[in-house]
Short mmCIF file of C-alpha atoms and ligand atoms in Angstrom, two decimals:
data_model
loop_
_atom_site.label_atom_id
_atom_site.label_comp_id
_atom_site.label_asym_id
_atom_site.label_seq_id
_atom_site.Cartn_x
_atom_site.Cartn_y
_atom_site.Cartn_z
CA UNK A 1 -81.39 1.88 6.38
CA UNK A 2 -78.82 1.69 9.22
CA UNK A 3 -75.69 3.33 8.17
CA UNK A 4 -72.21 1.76 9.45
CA UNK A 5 -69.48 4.46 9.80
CA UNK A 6 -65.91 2.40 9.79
CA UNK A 7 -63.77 5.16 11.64
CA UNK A 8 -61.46 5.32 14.51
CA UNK A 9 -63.18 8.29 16.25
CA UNK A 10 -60.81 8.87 18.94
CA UNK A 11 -57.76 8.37 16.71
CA UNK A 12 -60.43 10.96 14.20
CA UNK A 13 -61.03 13.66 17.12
CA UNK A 14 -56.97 13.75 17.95
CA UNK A 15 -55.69 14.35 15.06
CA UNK A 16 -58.58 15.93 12.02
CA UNK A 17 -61.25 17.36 13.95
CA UNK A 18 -60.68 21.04 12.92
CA UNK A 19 -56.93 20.34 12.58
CA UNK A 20 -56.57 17.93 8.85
CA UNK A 21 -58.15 16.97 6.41
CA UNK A 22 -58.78 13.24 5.94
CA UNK A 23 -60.25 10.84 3.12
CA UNK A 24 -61.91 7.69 4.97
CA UNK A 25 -61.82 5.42 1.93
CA UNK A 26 -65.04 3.22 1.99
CA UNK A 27 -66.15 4.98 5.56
CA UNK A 28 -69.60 3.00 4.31
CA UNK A 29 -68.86 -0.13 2.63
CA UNK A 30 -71.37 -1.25 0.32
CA UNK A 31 -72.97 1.79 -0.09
CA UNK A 32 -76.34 2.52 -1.03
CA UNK A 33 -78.17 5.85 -2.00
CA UNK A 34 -80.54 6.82 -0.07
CA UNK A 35 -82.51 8.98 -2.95
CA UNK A 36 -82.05 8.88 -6.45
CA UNK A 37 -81.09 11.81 -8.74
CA UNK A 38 -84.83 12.29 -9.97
CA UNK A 39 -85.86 12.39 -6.48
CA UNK A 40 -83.24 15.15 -5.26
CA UNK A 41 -84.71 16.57 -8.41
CA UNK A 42 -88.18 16.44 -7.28
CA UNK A 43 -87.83 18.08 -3.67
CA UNK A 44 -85.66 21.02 -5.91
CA UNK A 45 -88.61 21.69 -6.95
CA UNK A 46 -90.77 22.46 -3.75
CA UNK A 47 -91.36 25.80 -2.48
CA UNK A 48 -90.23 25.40 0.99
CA UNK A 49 -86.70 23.73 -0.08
CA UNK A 50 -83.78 25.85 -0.48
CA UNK A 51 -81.78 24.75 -4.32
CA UNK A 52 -79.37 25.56 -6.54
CA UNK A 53 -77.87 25.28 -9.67
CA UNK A 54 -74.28 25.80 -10.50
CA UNK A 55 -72.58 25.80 -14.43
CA UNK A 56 -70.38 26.60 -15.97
CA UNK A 57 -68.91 27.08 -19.33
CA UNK A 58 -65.18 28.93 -20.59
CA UNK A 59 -64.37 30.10 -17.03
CA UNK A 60 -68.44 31.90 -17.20
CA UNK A 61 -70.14 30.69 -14.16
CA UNK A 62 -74.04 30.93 -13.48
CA UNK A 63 -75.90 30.26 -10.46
CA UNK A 64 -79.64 29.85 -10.09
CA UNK A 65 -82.03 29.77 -7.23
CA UNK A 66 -84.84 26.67 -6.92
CA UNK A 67 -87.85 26.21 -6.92
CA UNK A 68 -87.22 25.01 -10.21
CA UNK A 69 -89.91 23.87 -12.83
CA UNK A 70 -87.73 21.98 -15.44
CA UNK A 71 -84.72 20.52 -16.15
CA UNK A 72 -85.33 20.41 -20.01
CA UNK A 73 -82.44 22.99 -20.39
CA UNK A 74 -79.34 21.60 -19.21
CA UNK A 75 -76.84 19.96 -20.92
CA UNK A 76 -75.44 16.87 -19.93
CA UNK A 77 -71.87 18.63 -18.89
CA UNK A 78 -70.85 21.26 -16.32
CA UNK A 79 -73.62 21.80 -14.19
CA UNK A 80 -74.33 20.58 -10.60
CA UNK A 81 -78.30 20.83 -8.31
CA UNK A 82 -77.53 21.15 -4.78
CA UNK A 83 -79.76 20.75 -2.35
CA UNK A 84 -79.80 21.95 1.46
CA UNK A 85 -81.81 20.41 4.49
CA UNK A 86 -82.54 17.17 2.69
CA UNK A 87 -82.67 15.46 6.12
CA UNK A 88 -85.76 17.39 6.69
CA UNK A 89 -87.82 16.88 4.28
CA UNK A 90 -86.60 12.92 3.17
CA UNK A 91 -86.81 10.36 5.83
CA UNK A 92 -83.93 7.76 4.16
CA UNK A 93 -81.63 10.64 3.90
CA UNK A 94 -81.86 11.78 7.65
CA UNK A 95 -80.32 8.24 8.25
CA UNK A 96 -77.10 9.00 6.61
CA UNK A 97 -76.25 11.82 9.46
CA UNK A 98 -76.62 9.22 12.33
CA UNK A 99 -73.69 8.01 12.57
CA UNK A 100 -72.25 12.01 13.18
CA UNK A 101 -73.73 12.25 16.25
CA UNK A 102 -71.07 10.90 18.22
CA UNK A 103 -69.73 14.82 17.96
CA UNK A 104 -73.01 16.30 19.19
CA UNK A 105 -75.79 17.47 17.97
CA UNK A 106 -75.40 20.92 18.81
CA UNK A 107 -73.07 21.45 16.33
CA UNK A 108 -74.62 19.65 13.30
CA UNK A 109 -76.30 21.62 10.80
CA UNK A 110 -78.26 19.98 8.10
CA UNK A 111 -77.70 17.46 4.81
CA UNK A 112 -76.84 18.58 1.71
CA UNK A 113 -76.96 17.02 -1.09
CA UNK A 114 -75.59 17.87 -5.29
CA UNK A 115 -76.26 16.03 -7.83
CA UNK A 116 -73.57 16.80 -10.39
CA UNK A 117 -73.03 15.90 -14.13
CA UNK A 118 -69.58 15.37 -15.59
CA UNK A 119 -67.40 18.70 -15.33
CA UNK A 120 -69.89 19.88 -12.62
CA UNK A 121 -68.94 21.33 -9.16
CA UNK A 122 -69.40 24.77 -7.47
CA UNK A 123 -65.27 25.55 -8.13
CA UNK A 124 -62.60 26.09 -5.79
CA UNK A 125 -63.36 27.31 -2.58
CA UNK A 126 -63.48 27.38 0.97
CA UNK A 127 -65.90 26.60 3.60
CA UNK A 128 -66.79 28.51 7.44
CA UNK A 129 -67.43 25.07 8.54
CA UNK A 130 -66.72 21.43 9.03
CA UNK A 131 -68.01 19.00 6.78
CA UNK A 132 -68.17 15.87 5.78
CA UNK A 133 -68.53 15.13 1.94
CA UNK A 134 -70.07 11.38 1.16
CA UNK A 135 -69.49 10.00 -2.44
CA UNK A 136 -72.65 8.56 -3.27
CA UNK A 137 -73.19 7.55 -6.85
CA UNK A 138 -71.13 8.26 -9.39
CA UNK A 139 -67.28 9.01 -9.05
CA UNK A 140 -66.07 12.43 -8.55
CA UNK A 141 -62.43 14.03 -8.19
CA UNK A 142 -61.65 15.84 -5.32
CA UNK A 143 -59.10 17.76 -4.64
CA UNK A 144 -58.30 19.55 -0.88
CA UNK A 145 -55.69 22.20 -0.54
CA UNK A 146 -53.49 23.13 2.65
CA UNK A 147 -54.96 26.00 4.73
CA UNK A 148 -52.91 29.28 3.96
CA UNK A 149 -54.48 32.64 3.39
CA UNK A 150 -56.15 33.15 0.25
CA UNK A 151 -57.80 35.94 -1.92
CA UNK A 152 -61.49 35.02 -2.46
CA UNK A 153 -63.11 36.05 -5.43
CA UNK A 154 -67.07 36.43 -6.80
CA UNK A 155 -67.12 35.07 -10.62
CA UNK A 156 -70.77 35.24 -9.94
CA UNK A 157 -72.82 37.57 -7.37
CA UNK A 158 -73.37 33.83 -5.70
CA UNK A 159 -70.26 32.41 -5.72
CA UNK A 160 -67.47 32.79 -3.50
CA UNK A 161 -64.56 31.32 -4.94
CA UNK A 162 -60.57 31.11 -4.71
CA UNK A 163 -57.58 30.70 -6.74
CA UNK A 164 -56.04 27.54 -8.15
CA UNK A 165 -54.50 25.82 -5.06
CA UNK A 166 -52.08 23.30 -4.42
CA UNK A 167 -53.59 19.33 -3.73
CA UNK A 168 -52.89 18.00 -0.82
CA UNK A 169 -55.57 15.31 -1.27
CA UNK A 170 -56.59 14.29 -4.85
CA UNK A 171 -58.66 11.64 -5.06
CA UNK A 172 -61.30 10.35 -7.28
CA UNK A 173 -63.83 9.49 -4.68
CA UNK A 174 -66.12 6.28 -5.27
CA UNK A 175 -69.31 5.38 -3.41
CA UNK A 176 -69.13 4.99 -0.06
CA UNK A 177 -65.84 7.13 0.42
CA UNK A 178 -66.19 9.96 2.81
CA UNK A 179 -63.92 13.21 2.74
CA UNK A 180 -63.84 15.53 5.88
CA UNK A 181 -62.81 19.04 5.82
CA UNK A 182 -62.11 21.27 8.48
CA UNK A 183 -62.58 25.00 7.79
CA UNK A 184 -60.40 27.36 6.00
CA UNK A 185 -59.25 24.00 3.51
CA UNK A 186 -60.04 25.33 0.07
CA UNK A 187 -61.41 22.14 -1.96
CA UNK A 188 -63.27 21.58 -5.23
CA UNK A 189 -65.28 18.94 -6.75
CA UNK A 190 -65.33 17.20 -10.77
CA UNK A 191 -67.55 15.04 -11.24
CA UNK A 192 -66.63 12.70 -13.73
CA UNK A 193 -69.71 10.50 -14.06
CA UNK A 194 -73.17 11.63 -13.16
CA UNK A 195 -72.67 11.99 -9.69
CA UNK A 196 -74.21 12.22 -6.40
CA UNK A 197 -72.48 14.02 -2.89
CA UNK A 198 -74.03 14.17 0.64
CA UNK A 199 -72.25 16.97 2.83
CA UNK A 200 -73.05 16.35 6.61
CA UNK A 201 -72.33 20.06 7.98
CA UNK A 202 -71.34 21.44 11.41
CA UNK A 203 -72.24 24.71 12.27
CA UNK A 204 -70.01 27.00 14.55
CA UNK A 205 -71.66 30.50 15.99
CA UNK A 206 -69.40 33.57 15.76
CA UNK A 207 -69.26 36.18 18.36
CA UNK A 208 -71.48 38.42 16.29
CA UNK A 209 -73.72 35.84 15.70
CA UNK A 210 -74.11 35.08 19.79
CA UNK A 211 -74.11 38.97 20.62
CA UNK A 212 -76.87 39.55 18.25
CA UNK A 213 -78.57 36.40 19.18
CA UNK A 214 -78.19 37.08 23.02
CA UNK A 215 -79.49 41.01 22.24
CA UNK A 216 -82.82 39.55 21.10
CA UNK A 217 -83.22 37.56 23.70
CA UNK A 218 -82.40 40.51 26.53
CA UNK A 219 -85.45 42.13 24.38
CA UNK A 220 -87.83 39.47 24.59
CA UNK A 221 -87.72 38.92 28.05
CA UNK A 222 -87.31 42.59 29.15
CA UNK A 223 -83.49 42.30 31.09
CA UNK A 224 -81.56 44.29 31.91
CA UNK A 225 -84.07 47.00 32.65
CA UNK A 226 -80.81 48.22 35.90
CA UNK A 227 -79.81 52.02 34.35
CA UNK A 228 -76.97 53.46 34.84
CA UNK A 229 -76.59 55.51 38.04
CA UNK A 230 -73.81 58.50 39.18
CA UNK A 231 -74.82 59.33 42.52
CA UNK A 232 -70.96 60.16 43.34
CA UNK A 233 -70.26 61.80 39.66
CA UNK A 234 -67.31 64.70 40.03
CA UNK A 235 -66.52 67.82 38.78
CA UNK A 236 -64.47 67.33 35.57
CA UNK A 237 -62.08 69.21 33.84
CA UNK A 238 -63.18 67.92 30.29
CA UNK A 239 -66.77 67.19 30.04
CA UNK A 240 -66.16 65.72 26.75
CA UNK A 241 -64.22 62.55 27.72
CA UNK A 242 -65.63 59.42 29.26
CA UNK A 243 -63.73 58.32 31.85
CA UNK A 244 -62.52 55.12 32.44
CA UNK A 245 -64.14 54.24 35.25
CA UNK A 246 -67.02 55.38 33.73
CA UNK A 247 -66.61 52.47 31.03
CA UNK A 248 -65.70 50.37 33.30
CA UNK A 249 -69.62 50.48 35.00
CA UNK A 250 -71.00 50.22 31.44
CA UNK A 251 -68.94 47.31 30.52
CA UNK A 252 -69.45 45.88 33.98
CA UNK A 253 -73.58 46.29 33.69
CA UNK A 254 -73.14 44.32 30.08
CA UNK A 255 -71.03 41.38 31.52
CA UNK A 256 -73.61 40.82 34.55
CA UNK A 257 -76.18 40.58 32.38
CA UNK A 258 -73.69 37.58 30.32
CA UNK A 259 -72.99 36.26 33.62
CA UNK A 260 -76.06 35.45 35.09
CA UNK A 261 -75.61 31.62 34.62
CA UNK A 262 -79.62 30.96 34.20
CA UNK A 263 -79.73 33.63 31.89
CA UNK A 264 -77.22 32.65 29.52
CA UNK A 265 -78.14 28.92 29.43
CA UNK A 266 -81.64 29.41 28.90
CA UNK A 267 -80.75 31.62 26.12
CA UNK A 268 -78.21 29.62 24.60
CA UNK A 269 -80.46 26.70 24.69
CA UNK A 270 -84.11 28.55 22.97
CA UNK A 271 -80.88 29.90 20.33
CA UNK A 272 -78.81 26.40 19.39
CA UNK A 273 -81.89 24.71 19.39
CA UNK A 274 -83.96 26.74 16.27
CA UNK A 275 -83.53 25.32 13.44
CA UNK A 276 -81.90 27.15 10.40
CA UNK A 277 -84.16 25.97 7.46
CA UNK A 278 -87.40 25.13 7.30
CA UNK A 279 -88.94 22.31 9.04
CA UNK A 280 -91.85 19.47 7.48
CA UNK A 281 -94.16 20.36 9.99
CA UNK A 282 -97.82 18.90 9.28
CA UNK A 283 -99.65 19.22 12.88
CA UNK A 284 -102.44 16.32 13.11
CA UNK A 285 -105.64 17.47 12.20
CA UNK A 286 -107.79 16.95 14.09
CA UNK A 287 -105.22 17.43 17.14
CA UNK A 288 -105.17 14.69 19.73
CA UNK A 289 -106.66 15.23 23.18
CA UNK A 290 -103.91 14.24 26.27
CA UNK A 291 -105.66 10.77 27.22
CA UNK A 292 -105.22 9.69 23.65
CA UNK A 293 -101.64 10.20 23.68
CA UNK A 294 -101.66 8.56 27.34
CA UNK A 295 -103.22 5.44 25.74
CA UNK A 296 -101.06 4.84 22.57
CA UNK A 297 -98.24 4.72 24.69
CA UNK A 298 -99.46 2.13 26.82
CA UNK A 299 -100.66 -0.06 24.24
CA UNK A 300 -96.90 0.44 23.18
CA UNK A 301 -96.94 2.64 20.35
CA UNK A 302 -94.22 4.87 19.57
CA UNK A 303 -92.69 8.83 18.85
CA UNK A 304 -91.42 9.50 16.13
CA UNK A 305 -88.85 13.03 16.01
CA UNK A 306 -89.85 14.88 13.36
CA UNK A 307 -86.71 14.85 11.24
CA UNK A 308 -83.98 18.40 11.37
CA UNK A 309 -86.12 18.91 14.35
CA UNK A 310 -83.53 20.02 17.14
CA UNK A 311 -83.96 18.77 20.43
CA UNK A 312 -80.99 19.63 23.09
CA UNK A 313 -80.62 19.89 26.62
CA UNK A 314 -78.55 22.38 28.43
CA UNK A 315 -77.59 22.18 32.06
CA UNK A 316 -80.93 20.39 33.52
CA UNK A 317 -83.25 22.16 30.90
CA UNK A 318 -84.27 20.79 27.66
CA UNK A 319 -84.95 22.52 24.46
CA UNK A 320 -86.83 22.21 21.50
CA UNK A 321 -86.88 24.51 18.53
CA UNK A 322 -86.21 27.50 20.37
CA UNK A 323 -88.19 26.45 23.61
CA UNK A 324 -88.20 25.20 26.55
CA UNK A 325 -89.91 21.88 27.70
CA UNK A 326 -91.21 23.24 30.51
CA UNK A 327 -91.22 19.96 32.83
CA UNK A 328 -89.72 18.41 36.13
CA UNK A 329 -89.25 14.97 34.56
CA UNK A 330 -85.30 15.52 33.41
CA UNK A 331 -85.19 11.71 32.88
CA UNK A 332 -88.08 11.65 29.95
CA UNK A 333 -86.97 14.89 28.63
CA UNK A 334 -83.37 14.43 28.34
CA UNK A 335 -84.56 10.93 26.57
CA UNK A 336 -86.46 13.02 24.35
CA UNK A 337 -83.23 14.65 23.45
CA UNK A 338 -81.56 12.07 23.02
CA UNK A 339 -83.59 9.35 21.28
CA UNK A 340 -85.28 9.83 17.73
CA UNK A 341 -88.06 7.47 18.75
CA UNK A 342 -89.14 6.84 22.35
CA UNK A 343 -91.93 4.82 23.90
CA UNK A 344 -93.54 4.38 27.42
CA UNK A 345 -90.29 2.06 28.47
CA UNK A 346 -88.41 5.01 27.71
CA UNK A 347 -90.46 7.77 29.15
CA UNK A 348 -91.06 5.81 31.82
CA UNK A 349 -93.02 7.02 35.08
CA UNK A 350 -92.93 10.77 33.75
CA UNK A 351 -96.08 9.28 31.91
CA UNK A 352 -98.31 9.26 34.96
CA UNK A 353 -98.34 13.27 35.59
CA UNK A 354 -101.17 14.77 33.57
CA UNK A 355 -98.24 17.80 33.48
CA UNK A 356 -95.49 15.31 31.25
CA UNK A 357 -98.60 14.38 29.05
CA UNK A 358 -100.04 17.58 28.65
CA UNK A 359 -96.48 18.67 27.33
CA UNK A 360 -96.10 15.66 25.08
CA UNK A 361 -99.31 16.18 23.67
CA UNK A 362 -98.82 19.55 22.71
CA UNK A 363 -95.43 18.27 21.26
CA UNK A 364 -97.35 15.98 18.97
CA UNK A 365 -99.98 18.61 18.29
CA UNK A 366 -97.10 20.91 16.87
CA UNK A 367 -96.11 18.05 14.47
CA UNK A 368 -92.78 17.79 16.41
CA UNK A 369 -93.23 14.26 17.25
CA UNK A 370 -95.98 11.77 15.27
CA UNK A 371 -96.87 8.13 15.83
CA UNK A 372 -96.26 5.63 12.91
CA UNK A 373 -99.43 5.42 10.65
C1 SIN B 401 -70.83 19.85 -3.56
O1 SIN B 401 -71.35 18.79 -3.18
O2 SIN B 401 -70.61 20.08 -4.72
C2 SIN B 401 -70.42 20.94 -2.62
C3 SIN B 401 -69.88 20.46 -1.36
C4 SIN B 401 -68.88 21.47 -0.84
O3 SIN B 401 -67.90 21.71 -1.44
O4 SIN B 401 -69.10 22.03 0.25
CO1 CO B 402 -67.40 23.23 0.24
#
């Protein structure tokens, strides 16, 4: 399935992208689901997928965590599944993001997607990042609030809610309508007939996040290992202050460390590019030796990207799930980056170094990239 977005993206960028809210009435016309409610139903019951579900009755709100074995005990009222990382583990469902990708990959997270009976929704809210909320089937009411400061509250250990707000969008969405929501907009979902809603979330790193992210990598690769050094130290009056040149040095051997622009992009790159939930990896068995994956290429078969996988390039280096393609052919990785499938066109000369398809092949052999049955 080949999704159609109809949006004006520049027109989109200028004036909602982390600034407004914005309903995009039949943003796919003629929708169609890509799963059913049985299915989302199904992978909510896998180990590896991360699931929830929300209800609530009088104001009491419960939340439980997946895998789940049966449905037998819900009602048909007030009560909503949600699913996260459906992308990865769904093929149909990865489709539906495509069309996001015009605001880079980098910053999209994964597909998530509730299933919600009438009355069902996770309450009032709000959200650390962008997303955009699909009506599949069903209808549902929505309703988006301005962004002012707000108490949150816990009605449940697992629920971070807020108060009552004031609409600024109401809407009872119908398939095909899309809703986008910049952070900080509390919102809140009804369904009012069985219902299904795919979120397309974009992630956005916070300073702690980076810091603690950059730390590990200083560790791993044993930086910074330059100590801090006195040689013209002075007699002081007060022994117990720091000075401030003294601070400054410290600071000064922290930000050279930041600063190093190799460093940091090579870290940022093995960071943005892992993957925060669990991958569908199933490596072929037996693995395939180098001039096998040489051959299939010329007889024109294709890669396949293992879906959720993340594949980005920064600077002249490429990345994938936290590593980097170690190659000299920038052309055929960056089209690795970019493309979901790519074949020897594609690749192109890159395909004649036993180096490229040494890399490839273990790429394949990790289950990162497969050729169609
Ligand atoms: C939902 O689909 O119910 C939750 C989406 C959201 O509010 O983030
Ligand atoms: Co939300």
């Amino acid at each position: 399935m080949n999704y159609q977005l109809n949006l004006d993206w520049q027109a989109f960028l200028q004036n909602h992208w982390q600034k407004r809210p914005l309903l995009i009435k039949q943003g796919f016309q003629q929708f169609t689901d890509p799963l059913s409610p049985d299915e989302l139903a199904g992978l909510a019951m896998e180990n590896e997928i991360d699931s929830r579900l929300v209800s609530h009755k009088k104001e009491r709100w419960e939340v439980s965590h997946g895998p789940f074995e049966s449905y037998d005990h819900l009602g048909d009222q007030n009560w909503s599944l949600l699913v996260q990382a459906v992308n990865h583990w769904h093929h149909p469902s990865s489709a539906l993001m495509k069309p996001f990708r015009v605001l880079s990959d980098w910053r999209m997270d994964d597909l998530m997607v509730s299933f919600s009976v009438p009355g069902g929704g996770v309450g009032p809210h709000l959200d650390q990042y962008d997303v955009f909320i699909i009506q599949g089937e069903g209808r549902r009411r929505w309703r988006v609030g301005d962004k002012i400061p707000m108490k949150q509250h816990c009605p449940h250990p697992d629920l971070l809610q807020v108060e009552p707000f004031e609409a600024i969008i109401d809407e009872e969405m119908l398939p095909g309508d899309i809703l986008y929501i910049p952070p900080g907009f509390p919102h809140e979902g009804y369904a009012i007939e069985p219902s299904l809603n795919y979120s397309v979330g974009f992630r956005a790193p916070n300073a702690r996040e980076l810091f603690s992210g950059f730390a590990d990598y200083v560790l791993a690769n044993e930086l910074g290992s330059h100590r801090y050094s006195d040689p013209d130290l002075a007699f002081r009056d007060n022994p117990a202050l720091i000075q401030t040149n003294e601070l400054a040095t410290l600071r000064t051997m922290m930000q050279d460390l930041l600063e190093q622009p190799e460093t940091f992009q090579n870290w940022f790159g093995e960071f943005i590019s892992q993957s925060r939930h669990e991958l569908d990896i199933a490596p072929p068995e037996p693995p395939y030796e180098s001039d096998e994956i040489y051959d299939l290429l010329k007889q024109g078969e294709s890669l396949n990207r293992l879906n959720g996988l993340r594949v980005l390039r920064v600077g002249d280096n490429c990345f994938v799930n936290g590593e980097l393609m170690d190659t000299s052919h920038l052309q055929a990785a960056d089209a690795l980056c970019q493309y979901d499938t790519v074949n020897a066109d594609i690749l192109g000369d890159a395909l004649d170094d036993v180096r490229f398809i040494s890399l490839l092949t273990a790429l394949v052999n990790s289950g990162y990239w497969y050729f169609n049955d």
